[in-house]
Short mmCIF file of C-alpha atoms in Angstrom, two decimals:
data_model
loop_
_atom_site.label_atom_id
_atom_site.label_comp_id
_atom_site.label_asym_id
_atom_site.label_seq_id
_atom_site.Cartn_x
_atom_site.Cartn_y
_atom_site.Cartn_z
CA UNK A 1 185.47 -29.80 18.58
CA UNK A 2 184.41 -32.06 15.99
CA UNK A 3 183.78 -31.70 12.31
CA UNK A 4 185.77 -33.07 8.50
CA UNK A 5 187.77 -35.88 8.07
CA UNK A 6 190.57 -34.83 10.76
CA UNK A 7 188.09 -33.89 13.14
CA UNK A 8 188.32 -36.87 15.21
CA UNK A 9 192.07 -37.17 14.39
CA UNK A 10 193.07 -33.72 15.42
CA UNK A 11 189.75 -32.34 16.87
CA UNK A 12 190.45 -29.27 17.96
CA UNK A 13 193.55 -27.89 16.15
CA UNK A 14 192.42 -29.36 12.40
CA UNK A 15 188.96 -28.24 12.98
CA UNK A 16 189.05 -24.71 14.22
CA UNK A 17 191.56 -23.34 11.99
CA UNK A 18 189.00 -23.69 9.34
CA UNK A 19 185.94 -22.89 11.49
CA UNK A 20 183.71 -20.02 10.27
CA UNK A 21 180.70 -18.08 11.36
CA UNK A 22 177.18 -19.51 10.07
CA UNK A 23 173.90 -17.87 10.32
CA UNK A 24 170.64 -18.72 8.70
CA UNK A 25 169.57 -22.41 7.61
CA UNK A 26 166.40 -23.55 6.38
CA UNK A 27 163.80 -20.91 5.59
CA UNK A 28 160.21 -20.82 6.78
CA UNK A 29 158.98 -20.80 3.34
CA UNK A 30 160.83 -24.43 2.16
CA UNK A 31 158.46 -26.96 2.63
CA UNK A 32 159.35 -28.96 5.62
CA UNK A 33 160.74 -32.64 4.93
CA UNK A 34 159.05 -35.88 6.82
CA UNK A 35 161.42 -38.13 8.56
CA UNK A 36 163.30 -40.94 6.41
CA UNK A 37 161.65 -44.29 7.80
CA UNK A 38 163.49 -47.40 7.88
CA UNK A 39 162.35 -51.18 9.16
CA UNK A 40 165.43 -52.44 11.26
CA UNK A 41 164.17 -54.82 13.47
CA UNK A 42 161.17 -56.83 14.35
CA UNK A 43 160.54 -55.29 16.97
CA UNK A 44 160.16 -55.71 20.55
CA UNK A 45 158.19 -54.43 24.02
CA UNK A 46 159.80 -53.92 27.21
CA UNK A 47 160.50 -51.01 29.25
CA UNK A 48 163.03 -48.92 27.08
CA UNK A 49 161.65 -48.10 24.25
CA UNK A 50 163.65 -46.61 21.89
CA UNK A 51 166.78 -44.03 21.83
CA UNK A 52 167.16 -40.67 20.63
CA UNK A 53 170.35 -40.02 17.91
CA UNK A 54 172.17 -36.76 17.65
CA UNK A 55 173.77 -36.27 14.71
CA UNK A 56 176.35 -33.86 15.35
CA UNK A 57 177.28 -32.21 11.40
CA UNK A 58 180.54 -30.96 9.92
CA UNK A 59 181.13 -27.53 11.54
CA UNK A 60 179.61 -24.50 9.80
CA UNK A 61 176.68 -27.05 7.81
CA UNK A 62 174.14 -26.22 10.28
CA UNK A 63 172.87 -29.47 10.17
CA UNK A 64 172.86 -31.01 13.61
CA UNK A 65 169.97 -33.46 13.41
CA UNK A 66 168.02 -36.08 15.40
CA UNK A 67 166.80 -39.45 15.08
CA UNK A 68 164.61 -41.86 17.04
CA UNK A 69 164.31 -45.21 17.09
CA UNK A 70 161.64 -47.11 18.09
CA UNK A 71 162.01 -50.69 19.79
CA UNK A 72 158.33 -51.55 19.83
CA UNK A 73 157.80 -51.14 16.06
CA UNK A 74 161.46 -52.14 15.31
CA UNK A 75 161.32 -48.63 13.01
CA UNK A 76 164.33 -45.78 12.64
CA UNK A 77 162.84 -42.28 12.12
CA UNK A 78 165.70 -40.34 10.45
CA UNK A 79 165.85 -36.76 10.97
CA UNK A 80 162.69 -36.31 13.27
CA UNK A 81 163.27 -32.63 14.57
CA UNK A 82 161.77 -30.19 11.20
CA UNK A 83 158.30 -31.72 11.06
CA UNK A 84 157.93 -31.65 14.98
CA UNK A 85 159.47 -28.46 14.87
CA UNK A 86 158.06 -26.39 11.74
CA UNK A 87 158.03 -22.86 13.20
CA UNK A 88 162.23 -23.48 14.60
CA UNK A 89 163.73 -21.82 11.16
CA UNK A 90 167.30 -22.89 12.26
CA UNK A 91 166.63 -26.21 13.58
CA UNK A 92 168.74 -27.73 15.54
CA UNK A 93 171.55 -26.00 14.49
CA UNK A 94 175.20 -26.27 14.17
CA UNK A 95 177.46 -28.85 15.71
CA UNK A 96 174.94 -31.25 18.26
CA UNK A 97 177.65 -31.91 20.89
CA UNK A 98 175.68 -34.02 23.46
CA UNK A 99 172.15 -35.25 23.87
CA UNK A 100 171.12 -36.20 27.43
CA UNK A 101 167.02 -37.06 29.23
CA UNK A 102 166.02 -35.04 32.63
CA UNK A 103 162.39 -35.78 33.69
CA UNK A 104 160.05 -35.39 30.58
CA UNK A 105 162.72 -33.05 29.30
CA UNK A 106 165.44 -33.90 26.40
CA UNK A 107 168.14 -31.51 26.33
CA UNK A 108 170.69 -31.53 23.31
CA UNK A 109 173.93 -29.47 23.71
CA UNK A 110 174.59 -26.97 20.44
CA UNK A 111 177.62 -26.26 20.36
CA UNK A 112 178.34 -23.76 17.97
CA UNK A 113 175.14 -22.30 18.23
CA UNK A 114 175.85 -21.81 21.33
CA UNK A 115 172.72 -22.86 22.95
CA UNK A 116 170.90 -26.02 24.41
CA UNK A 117 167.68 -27.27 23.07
CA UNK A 118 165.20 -28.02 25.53
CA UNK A 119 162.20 -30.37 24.22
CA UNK A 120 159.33 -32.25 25.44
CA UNK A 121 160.35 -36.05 25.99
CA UNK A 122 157.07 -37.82 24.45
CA UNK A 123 157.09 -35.23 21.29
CA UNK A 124 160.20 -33.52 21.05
CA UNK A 125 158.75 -30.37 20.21
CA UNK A 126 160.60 -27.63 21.35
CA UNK A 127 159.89 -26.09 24.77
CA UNK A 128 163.00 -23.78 24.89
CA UNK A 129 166.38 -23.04 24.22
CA UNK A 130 169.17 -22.10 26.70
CA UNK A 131 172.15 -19.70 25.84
CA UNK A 132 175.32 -20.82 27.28
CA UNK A 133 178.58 -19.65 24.78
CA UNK A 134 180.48 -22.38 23.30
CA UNK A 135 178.75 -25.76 25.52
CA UNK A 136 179.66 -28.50 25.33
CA UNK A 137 178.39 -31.68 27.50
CA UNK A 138 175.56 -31.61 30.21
CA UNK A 139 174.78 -33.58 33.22
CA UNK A 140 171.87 -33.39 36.03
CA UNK A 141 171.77 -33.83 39.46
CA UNK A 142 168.77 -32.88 42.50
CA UNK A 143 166.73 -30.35 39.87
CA UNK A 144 170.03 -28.85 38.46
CA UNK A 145 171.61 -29.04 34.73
CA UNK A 146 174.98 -28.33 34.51
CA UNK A 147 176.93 -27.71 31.44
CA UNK A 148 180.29 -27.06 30.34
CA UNK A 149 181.52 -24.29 28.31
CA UNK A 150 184.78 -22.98 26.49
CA UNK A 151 183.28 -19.43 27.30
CA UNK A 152 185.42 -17.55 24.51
CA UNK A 153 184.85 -18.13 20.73
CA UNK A 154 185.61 -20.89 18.48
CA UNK A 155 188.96 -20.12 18.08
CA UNK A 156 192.76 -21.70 18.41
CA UNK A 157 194.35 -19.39 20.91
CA UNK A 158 197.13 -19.50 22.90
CA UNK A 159 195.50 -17.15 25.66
CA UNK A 160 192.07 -18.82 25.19
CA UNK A 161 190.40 -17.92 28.74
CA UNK A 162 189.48 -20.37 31.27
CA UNK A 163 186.03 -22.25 30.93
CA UNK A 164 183.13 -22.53 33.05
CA UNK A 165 180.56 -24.77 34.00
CA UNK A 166 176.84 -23.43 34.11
CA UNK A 167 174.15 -24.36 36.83
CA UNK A 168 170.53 -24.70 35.16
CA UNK A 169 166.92 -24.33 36.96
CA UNK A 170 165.84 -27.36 35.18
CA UNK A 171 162.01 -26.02 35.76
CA UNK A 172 162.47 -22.55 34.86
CA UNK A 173 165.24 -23.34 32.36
CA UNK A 174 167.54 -20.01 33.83
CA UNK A 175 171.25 -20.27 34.56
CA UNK A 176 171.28 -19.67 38.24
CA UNK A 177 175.65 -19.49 38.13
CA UNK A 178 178.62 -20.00 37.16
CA UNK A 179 181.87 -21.61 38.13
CA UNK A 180 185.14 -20.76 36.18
CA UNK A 181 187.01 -24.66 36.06
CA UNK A 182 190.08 -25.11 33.56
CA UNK A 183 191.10 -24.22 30.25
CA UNK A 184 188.30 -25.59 27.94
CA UNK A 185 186.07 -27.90 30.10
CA UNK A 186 184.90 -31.29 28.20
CA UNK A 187 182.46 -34.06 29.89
CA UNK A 188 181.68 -34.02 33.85
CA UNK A 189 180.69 -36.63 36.34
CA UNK A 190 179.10 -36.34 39.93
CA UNK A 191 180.36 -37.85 42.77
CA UNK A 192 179.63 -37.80 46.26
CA UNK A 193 178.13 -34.51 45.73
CA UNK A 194 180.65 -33.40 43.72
CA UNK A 195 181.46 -32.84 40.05
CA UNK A 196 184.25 -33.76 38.30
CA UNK A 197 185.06 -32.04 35.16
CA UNK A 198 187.95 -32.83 32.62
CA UNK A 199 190.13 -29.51 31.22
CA UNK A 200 191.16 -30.18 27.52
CA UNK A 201 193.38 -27.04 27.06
CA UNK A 202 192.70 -27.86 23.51
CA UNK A 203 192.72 -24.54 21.84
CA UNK A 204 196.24 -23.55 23.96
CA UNK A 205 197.57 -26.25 21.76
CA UNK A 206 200.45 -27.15 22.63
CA UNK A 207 200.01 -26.21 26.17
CA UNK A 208 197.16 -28.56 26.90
CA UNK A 209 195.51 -28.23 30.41
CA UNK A 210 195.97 -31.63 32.41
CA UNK A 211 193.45 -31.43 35.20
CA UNK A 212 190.30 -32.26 36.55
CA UNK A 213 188.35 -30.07 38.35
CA UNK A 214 186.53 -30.70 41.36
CA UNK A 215 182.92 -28.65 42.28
CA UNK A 216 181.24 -28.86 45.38
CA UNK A 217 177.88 -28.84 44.45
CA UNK A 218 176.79 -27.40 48.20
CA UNK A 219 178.90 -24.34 47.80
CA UNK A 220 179.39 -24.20 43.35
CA UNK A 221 182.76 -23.65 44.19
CA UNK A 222 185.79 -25.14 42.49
CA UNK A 223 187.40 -27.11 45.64
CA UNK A 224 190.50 -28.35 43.94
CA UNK A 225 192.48 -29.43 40.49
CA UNK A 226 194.01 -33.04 39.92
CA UNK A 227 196.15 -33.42 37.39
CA UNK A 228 195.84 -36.41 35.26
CA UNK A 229 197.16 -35.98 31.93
CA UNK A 230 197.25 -33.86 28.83
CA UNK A 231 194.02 -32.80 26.93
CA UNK A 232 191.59 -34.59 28.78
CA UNK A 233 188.02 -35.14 27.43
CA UNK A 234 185.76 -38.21 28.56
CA UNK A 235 184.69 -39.29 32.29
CA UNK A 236 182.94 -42.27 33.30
CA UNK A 237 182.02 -43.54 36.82
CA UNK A 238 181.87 -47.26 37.60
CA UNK A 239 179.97 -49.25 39.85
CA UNK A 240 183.20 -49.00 42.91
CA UNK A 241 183.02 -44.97 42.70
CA UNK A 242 185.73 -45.27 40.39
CA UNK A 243 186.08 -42.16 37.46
CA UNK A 244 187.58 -43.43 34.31
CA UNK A 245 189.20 -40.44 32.44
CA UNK A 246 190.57 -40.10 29.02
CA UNK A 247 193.29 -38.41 27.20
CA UNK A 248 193.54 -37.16 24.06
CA UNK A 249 197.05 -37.28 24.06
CA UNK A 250 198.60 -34.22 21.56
CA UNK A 251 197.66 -36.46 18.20
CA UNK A 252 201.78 -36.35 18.00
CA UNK A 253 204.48 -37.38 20.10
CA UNK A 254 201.86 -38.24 23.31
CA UNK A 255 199.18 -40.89 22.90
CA UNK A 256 195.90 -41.36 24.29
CA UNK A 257 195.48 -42.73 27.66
CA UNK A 258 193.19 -44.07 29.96
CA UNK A 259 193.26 -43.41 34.18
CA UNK A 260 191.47 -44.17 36.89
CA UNK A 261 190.29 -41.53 39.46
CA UNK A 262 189.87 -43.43 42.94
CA UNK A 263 187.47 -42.42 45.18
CA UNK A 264 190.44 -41.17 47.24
CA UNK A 265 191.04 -38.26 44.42
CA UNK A 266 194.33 -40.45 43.60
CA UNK A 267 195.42 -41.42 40.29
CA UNK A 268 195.51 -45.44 40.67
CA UNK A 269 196.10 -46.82 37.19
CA UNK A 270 197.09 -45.97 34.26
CA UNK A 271 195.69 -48.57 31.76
CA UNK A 272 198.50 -47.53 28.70
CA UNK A 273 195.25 -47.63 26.28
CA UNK A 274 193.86 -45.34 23.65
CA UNK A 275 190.50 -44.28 24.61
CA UNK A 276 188.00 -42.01 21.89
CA UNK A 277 185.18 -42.44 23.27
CA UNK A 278 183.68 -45.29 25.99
CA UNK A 279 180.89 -46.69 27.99
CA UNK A 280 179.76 -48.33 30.98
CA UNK A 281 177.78 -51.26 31.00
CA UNK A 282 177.92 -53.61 34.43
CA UNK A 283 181.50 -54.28 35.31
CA UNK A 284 182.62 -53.79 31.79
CA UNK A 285 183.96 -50.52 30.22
CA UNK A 286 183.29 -50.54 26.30
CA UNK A 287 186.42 -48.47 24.80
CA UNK A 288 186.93 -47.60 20.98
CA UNK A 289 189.64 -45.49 19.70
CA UNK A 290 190.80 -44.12 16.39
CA UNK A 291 194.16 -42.72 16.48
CA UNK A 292 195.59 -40.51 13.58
CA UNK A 293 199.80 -41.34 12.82
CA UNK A 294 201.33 -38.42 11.55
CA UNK A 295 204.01 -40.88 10.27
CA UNK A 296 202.05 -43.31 8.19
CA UNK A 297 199.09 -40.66 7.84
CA UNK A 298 196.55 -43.34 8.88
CA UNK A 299 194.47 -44.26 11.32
CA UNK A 300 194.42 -47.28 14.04
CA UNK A 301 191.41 -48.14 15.11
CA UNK A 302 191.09 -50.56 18.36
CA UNK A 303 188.14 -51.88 20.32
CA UNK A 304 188.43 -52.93 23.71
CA UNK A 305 186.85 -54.12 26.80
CA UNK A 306 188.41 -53.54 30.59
CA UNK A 307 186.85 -55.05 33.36
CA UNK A 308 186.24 -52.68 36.03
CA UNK A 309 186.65 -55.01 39.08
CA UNK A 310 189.94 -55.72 38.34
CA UNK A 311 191.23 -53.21 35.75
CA UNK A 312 192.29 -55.48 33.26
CA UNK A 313 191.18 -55.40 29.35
CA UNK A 314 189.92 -58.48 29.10
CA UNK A 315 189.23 -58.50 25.10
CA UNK A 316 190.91 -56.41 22.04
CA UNK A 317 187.53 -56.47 19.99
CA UNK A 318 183.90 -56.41 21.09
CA UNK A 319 182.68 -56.63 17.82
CA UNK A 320 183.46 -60.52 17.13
CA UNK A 321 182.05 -60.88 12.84
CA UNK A 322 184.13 -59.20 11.04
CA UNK A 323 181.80 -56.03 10.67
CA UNK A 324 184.47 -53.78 12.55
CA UNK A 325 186.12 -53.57 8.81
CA UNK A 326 183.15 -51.79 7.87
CA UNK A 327 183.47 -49.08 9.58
CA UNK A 328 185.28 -46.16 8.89
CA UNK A 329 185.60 -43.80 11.84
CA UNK A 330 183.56 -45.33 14.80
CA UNK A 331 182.15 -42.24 16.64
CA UNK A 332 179.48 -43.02 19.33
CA UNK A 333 178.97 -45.96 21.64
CA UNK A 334 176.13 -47.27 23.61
CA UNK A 335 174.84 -49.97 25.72
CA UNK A 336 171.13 -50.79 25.47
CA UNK A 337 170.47 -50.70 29.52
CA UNK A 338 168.28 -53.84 29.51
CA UNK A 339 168.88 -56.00 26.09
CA UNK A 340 173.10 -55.06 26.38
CA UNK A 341 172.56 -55.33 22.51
CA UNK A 342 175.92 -52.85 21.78
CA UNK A 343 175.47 -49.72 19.44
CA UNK A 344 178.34 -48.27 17.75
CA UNK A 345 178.14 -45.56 15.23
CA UNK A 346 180.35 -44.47 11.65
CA UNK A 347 181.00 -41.22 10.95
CA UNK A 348 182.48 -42.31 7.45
CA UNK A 349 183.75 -39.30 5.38
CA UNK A 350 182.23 -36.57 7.81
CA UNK A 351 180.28 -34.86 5.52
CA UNK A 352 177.77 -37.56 4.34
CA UNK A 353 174.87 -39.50 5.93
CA UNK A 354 176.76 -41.80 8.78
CA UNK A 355 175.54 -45.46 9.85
CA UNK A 356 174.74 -46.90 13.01
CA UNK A 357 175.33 -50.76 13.94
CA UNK A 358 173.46 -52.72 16.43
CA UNK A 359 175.41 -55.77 17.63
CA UNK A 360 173.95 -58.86 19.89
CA UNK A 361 176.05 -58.77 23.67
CA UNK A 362 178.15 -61.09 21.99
CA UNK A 363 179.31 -58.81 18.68
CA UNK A 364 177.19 -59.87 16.45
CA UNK A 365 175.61 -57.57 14.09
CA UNK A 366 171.89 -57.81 14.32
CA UNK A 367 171.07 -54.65 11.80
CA UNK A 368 172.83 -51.19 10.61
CA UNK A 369 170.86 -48.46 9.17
CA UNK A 370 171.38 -45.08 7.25
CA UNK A 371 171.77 -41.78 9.60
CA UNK A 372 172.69 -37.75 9.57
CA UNK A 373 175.56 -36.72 8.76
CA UNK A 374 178.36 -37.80 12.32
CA UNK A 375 175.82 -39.54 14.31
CA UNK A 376 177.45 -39.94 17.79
CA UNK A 377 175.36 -39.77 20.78
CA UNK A 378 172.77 -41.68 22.27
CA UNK A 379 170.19 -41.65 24.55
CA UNK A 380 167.97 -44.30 25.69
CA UNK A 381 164.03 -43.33 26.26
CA UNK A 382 161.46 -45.51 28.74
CA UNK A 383 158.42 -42.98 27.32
CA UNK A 384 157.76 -43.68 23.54
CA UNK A 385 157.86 -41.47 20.93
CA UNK A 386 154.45 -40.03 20.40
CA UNK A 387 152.90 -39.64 16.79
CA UNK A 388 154.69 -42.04 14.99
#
């Protein structure tokens, strides 16, 4: 989970200690606030044309937001969702934990809300919400959604139950099943019709679960467990069927690692890097960390870049100006699909507005703009924004 200053340190142990139970947010009577427009860019056509930014929000705020930018007018629309959405009294909600597209369909994971908002692509006005307990981070695959969930409360607990993954009728929007996985399931993958889901274990702190599951999507049946290493968290899939996974590590004593699932099911590297969060772009896996010492009570933060062809890190910092000492906590990462222009976001203190940087392919910062409050993830759009 992710919320104040430690959150991204010690995510899940710093965090839920402190977590409480939030209700109502913005009433129907308060007058409902435009978007926050901002010039960025000169803007461009082509066939992407914009992204979608969830902002996540310090736990227990209730202020998950969203913002859009959009390439052709070279504009970013902060905070987007109230005046599309007058009649949703909560918003978004609390804690936006993933935002992903399906169709005309944009579906952002709420965590502590417990619920996934459905909305229309070319508006995003709300078409429905989805109740799954404690999600987390969705993929799609032949008409299907699936998401992960803690199942149990937001709560440190050494007998926290095991997690599950729910399968979603992306048409009708109803959970069709369930499959129980490992102890607090974080992002998934699919491969060869099958889906590959890293077990965190991270509110059994200190007994962290250190698998992956596998699904067969034919059957929805958990086929088998890999262990990797401890509180796991991120997947990736390169272009040679290859699954990166990360490790938190125990933010102590064990650091945060990088392996490589082969298409085999075998563990076949162990790159001996720290890996927050990362990204796929070509043959080139774009990996950020920030890594909280205990001893010095500061963080390291590191950029890298590993080729995926032959598993080396080829550079220590994609961000080649200087502008990496401007940011605090880099939380979100993204690769514009056609441009490569590299997005990286700050979550700064954690409880104020965050900034996002746009860099050229080659690190250079291009612009940086003003958004919610722990923007980190992003979603490209080829249907524009309409209204705006």
């Amino acid at each position: 989970m992710k919320t104040h200053m430690k959150l991204s340190l010690k995510p899940l142990l710093t965090l839920l200690v402190c977590a409480i139970s939030f209700s109502a947010c913005r009433k129907t009577e308060t007058p409902i606030i435009d978007p926050t427009v901002t010039p960025v860019a000169p803007g461009e056509k082509g066939p992407v044309k914009g992204f979608f930014l969830l902002n996540e929000a310090n736990m227990g705020s209730n202020k998950a937001s969203l913002d859009y930018y959009d390439a052709e007018s070279g504009k970013y629309f902060k905070n987007i969702f109230p005046s599309r959405n007058p009649n949703v009294v909560k918003e978004l909600g609390d804690v936006g934990n993933d935002i992903k597209i399906y169709g005309n369909k944009l579906y952002a994971v709420i965590n502590v809300s417990n619920l996934v908002m459905v909305m229309d692509v070319n508006t995003a006005k709300q078409i429905g919400t989805i109740s799954i307990p404690n999600c987390r981070y969705i993929t799609f695959d032949k008409g299907n959604a699936y998401v992960s969930s803690y199942a149990g409360p937001v709560k440190i607990d050494p007998n926290a139950r095991l997690g599950y993954i729910a399968k979603i009728d992306t048409a009708s929007l109803a959970v069709k099943d369930t499959c129980v996985v490992g102890y607090q399931p974080e992002e998934m993958v699919i491969r060869d019709n099958k889906l590959y889901v890293a077990n965190s274990g991270g509110y059994r702190v200190p007994n962290y679960d250190n698998t992956v599951s596998v699904i067969d999507l034919n059957t929805f049946k958990e086929t088998k467990k890999i262990t990797v290493g401890i509180n796991l968290h991120r997947l990736r899939l390169d272009s040679d069927n290859n699954i990166y996974v990360s490790s938190r590590g125990d933010y102590k004593t064990v650091a945060s690692n990088l392996y490589i699932l082969n298409p085999a099911d075998k563990i076949t590297n162990v790159l001996n890097i720290a890996a927050s969060n990362m990204t796929i772009s070509g043959d080139s896996l774009y990996v950020y960390s920030t890594e909280w010492s205990h001893i010095t009570n500061t963080n390291t933060i590191t950029y890298a870049i590993v080729n995926t062809k032959t598993k080396a890190v080829v550079s220590r910092s994609f961000i080649k100006d200087g502008t990496d000492k401007k940011i605090t906590i880099p939380y979100g990462i993204a690769i514009h699909p056609e441009t490569k222009e590299i997005f990286v976001t700050d979550a700064r203190d954690y409880v104020t507005p965050g900034r996002l940087y746009c860099f050229t392919p080659d690190g250079i910062l291009k612009w940086d703009v003003e958004t919610g409050d722990i923007p980190a993830h992003i979603v490209f759009t080829r249907k524009r924004l309409s209204g705006i």
